[in-house]
Coordinates of N, CA, C and O in Angstrom, one line a residue:
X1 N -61.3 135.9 46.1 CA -60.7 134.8 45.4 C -60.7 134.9 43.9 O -59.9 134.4 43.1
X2 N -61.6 135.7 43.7 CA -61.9 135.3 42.0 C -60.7 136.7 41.2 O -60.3 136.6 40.1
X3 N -60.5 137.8 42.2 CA -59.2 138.6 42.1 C -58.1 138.0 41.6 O -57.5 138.2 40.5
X4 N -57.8 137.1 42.8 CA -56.6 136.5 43.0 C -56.5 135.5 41.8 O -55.7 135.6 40.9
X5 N -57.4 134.7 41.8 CA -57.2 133.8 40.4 C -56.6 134.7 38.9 O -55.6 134.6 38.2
X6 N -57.9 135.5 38.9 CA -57.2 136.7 37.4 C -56.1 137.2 37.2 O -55.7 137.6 36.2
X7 N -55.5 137.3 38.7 CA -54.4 137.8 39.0 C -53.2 137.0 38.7 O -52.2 137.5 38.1
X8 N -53.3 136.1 39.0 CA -52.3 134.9 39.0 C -52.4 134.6 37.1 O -51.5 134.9 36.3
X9 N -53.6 134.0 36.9 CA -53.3 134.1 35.3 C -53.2 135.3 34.3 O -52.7 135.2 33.2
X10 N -53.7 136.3 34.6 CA -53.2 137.7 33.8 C -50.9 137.4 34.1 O -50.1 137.7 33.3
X11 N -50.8 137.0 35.2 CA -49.3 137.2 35.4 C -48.8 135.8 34.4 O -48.1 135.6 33.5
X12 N -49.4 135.2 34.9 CA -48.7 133.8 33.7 C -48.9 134.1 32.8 O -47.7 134.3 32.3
X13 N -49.9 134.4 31.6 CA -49.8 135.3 30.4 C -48.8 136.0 30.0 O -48.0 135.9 29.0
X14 N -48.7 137.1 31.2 CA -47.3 138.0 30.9 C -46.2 137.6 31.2 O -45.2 138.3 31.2
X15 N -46.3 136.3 31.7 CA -44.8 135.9 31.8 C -44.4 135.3 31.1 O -43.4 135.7 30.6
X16 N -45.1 134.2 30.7 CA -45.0 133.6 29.6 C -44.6 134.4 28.2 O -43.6 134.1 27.6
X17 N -45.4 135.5 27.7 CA -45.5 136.2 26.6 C -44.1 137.1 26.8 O -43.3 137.1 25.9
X18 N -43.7 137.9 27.9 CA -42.7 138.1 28.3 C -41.7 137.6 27.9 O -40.8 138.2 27.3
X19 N -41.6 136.1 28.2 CA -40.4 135.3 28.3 C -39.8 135.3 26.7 O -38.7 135.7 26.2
X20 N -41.0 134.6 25.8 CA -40.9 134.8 24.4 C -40.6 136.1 24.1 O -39.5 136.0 23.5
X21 N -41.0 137.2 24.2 CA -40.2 138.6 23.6 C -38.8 138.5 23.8 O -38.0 138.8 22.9
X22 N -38.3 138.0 25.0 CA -37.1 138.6 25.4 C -36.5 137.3 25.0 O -35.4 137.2 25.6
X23 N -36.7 136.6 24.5 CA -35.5 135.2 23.7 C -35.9 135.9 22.6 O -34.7 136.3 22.2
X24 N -36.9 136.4 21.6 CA -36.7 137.1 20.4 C -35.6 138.1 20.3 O -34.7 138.3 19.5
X25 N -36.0 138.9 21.7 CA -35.5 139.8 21.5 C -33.6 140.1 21.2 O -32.9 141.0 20.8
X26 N -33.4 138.7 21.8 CA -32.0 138.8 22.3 C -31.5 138.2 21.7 O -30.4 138.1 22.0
X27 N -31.8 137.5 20.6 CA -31.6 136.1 19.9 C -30.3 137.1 19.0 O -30.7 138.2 18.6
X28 N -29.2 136.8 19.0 CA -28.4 137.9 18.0 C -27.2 136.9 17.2 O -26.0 137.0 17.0
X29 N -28.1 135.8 16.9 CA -27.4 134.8 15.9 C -27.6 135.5 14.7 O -28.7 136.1 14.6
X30 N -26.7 135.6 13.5 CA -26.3 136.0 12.7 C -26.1 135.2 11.3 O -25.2 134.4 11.7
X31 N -26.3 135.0 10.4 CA -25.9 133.8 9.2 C -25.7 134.7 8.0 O -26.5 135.4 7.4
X32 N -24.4 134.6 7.8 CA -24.0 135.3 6.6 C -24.0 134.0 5.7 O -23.5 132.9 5.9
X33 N -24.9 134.7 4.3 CA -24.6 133.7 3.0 C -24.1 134.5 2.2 O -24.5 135.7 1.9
X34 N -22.7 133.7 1.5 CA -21.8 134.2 0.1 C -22.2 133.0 -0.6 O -22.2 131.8 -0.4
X35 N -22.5 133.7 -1.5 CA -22.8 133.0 -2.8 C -21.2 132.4 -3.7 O -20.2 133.1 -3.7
X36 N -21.3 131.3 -4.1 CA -19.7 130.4 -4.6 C -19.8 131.0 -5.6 O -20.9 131.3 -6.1
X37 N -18.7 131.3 -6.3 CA -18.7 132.0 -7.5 C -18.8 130.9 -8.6 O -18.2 129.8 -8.6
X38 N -19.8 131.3 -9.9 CA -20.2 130.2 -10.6 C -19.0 131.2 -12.2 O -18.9 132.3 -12.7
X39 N -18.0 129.5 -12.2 CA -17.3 129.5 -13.2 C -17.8 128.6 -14.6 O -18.6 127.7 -14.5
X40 N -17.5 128.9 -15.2 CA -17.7 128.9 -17.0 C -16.9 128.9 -17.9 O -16.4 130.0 -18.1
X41 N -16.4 127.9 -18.8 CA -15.4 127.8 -19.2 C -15.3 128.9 -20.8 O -16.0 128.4 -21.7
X42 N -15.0 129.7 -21.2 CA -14.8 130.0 -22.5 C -13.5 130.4 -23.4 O -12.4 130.5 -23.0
X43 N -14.1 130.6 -24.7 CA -13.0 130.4 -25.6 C -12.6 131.8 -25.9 O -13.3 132.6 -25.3
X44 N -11.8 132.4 -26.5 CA -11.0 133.4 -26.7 C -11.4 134.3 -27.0 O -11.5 135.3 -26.4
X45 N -11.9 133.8 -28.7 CA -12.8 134.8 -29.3 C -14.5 134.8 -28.8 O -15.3 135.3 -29.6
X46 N -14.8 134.4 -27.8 CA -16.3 134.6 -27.1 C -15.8 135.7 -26.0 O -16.6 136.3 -25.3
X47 N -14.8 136.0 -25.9 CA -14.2 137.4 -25.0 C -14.9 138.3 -25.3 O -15.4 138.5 -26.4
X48 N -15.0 139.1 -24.3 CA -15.1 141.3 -24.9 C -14.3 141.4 -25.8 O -13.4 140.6 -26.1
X49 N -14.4 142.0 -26.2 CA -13.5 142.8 -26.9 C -12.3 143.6 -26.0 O -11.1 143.7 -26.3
X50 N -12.8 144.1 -25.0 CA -11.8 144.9 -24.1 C -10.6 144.0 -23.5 O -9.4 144.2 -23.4
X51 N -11.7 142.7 -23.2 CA -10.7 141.2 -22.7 C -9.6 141.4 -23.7 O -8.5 141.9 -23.6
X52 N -10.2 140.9 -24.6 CA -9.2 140.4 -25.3 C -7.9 140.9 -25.9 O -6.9 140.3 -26.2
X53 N -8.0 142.5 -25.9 CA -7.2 143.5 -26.4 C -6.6 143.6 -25.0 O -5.4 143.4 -25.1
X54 N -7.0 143.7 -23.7 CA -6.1 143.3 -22.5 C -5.1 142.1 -22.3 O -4.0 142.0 -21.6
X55 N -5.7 141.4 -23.0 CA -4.5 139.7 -23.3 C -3.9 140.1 -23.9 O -2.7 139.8 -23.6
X56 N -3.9 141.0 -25.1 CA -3.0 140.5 -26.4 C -2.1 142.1 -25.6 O -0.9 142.3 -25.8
X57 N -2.6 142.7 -25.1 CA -1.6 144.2 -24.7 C -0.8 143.3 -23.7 O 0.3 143.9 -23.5
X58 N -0.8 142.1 -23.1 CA 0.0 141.8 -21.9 C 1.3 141.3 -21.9 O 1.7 141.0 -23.0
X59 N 2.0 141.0 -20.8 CA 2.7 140.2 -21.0 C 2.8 139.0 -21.0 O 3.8 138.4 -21.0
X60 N 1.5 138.5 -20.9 CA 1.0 137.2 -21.0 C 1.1 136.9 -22.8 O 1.5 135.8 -23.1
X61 N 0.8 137.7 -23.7 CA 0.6 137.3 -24.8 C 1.0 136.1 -25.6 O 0.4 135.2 -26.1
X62 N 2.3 136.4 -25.5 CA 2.9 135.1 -26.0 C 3.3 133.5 -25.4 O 3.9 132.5 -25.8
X63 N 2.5 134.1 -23.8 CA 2.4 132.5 -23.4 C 1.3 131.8 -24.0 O 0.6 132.5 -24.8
X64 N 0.8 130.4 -23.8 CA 0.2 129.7 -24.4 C -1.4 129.5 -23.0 O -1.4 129.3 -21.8
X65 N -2.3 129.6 -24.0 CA -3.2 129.9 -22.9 C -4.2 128.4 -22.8 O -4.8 128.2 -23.8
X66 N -4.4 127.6 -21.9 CA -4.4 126.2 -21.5 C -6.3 126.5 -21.2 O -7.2 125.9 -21.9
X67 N -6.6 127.3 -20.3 CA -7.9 127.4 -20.1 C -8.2 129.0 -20.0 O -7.4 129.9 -19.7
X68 N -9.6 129.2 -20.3 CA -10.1 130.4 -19.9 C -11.8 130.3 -18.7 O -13.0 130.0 -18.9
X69 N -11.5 130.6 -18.0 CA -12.9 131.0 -17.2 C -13.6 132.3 -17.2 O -13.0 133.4 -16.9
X70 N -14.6 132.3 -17.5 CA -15.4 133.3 -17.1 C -16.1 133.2 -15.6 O -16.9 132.3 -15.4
X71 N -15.9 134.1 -14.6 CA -15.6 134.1 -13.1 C -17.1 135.0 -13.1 O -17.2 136.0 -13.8
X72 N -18.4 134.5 -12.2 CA -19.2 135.4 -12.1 C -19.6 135.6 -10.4 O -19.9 134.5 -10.1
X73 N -19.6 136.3 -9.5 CA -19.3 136.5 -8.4 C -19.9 137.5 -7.6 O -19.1 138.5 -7.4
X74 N -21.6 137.8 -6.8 CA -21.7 139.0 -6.4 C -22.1 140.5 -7.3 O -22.1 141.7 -6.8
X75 N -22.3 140.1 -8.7 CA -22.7 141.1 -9.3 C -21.3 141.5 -10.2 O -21.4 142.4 -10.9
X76 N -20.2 140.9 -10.2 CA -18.8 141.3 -10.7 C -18.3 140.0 -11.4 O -18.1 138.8 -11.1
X77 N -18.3 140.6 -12.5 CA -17.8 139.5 -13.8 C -16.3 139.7 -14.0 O -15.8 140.8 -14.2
X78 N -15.6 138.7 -14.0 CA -13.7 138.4 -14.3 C -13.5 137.6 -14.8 O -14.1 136.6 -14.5
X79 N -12.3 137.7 -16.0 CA -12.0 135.9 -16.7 C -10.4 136.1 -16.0 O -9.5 137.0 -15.8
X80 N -10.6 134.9 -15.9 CA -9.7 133.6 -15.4 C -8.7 133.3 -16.5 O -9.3 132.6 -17.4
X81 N -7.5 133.5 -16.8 CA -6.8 133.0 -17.9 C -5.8 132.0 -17.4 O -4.9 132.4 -16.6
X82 N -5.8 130.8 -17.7 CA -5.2 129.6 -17.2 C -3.5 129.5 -18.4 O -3.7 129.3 -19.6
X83 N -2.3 129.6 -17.9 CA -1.3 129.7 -18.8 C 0.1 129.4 -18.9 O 0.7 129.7 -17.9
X84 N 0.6 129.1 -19.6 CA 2.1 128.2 -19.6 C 1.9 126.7 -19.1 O 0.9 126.0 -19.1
X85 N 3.3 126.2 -18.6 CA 3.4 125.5 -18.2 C 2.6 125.0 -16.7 O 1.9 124.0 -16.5
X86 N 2.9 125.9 -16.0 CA 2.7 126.2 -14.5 C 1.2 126.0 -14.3 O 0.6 125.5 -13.3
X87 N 0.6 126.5 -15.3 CA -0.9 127.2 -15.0 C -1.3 128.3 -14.6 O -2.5 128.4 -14.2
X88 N -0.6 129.3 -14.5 CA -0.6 130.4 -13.6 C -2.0 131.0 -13.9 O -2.6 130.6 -14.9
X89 N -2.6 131.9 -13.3 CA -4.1 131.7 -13.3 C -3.7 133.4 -13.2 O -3.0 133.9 -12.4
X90 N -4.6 134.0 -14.5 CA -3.9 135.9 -15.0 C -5.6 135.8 -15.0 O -6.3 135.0 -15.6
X91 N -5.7 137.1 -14.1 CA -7.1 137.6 -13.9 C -7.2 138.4 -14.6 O -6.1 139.0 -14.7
X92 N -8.5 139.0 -15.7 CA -8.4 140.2 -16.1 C -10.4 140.8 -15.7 O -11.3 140.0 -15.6
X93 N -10.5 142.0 -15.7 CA -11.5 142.4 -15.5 C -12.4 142.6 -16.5 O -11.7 142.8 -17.5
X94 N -13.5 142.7 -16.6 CA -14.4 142.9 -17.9 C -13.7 144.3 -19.0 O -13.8 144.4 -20.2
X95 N -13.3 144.9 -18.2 CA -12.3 146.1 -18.9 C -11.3 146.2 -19.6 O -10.7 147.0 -20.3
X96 N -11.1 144.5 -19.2 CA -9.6 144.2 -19.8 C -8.4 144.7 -19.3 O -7.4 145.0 -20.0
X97 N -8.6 144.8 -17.8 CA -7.2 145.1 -16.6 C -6.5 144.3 -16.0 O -7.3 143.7 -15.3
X98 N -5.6 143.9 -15.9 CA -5.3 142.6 -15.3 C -5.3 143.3 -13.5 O -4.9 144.4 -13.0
X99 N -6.0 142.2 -12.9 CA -6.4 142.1 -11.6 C -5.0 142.1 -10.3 O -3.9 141.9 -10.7
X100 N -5.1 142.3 -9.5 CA -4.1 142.2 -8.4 C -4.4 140.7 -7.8 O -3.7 140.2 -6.9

């Protein structure tokens, strides 16, 4: 009898402890976090230097420029040039490339 008893609870133990591994084990929920990109408003001459020689090289130059963002995003910095009428929003890269 006293077999049988140990027997029975040594198996509830491993079933129990069993049961928990294999919900760990299978659990294959997933949570991707992206970080929102934190914008910043700035002024012209607070640019790179590279920025800014990329504005003034563009064909943007002689539109009239309404806002500027500084775009920080994932380790990758871009300003945001807000312009004309429209608003058209002219990306340029810390390099001073205009973006796709």
């Amino acid at each position: 009898m006293k077999n049988s008893v140990k027997a029975f609870v040594f198996a509830t133990v491993l079933g129990i402890s069993g049961s928990a591994f294999a919900a760990q084990s299978f659990n294959t929920n997933a949570v991707e976090i992206t970080a929102e990109p934190v914008k910043t408003e700035v002024i012209f001459e607070d640019l790179p230097e590279a920025v800014q020689e990329g504005f003034k090289g563009s064909d943007y130059a002689e539109t009239a420029v309404n806002k500027i963002f500084k775009v920080e995003e994932e380790g990758t910095t871009t300003y945001e040039f807000y312009v004309g009428e429209e608003n058209d929003v002219i990306t340029f890269t810390e390099e001073g490339e205009i973006t796709e």
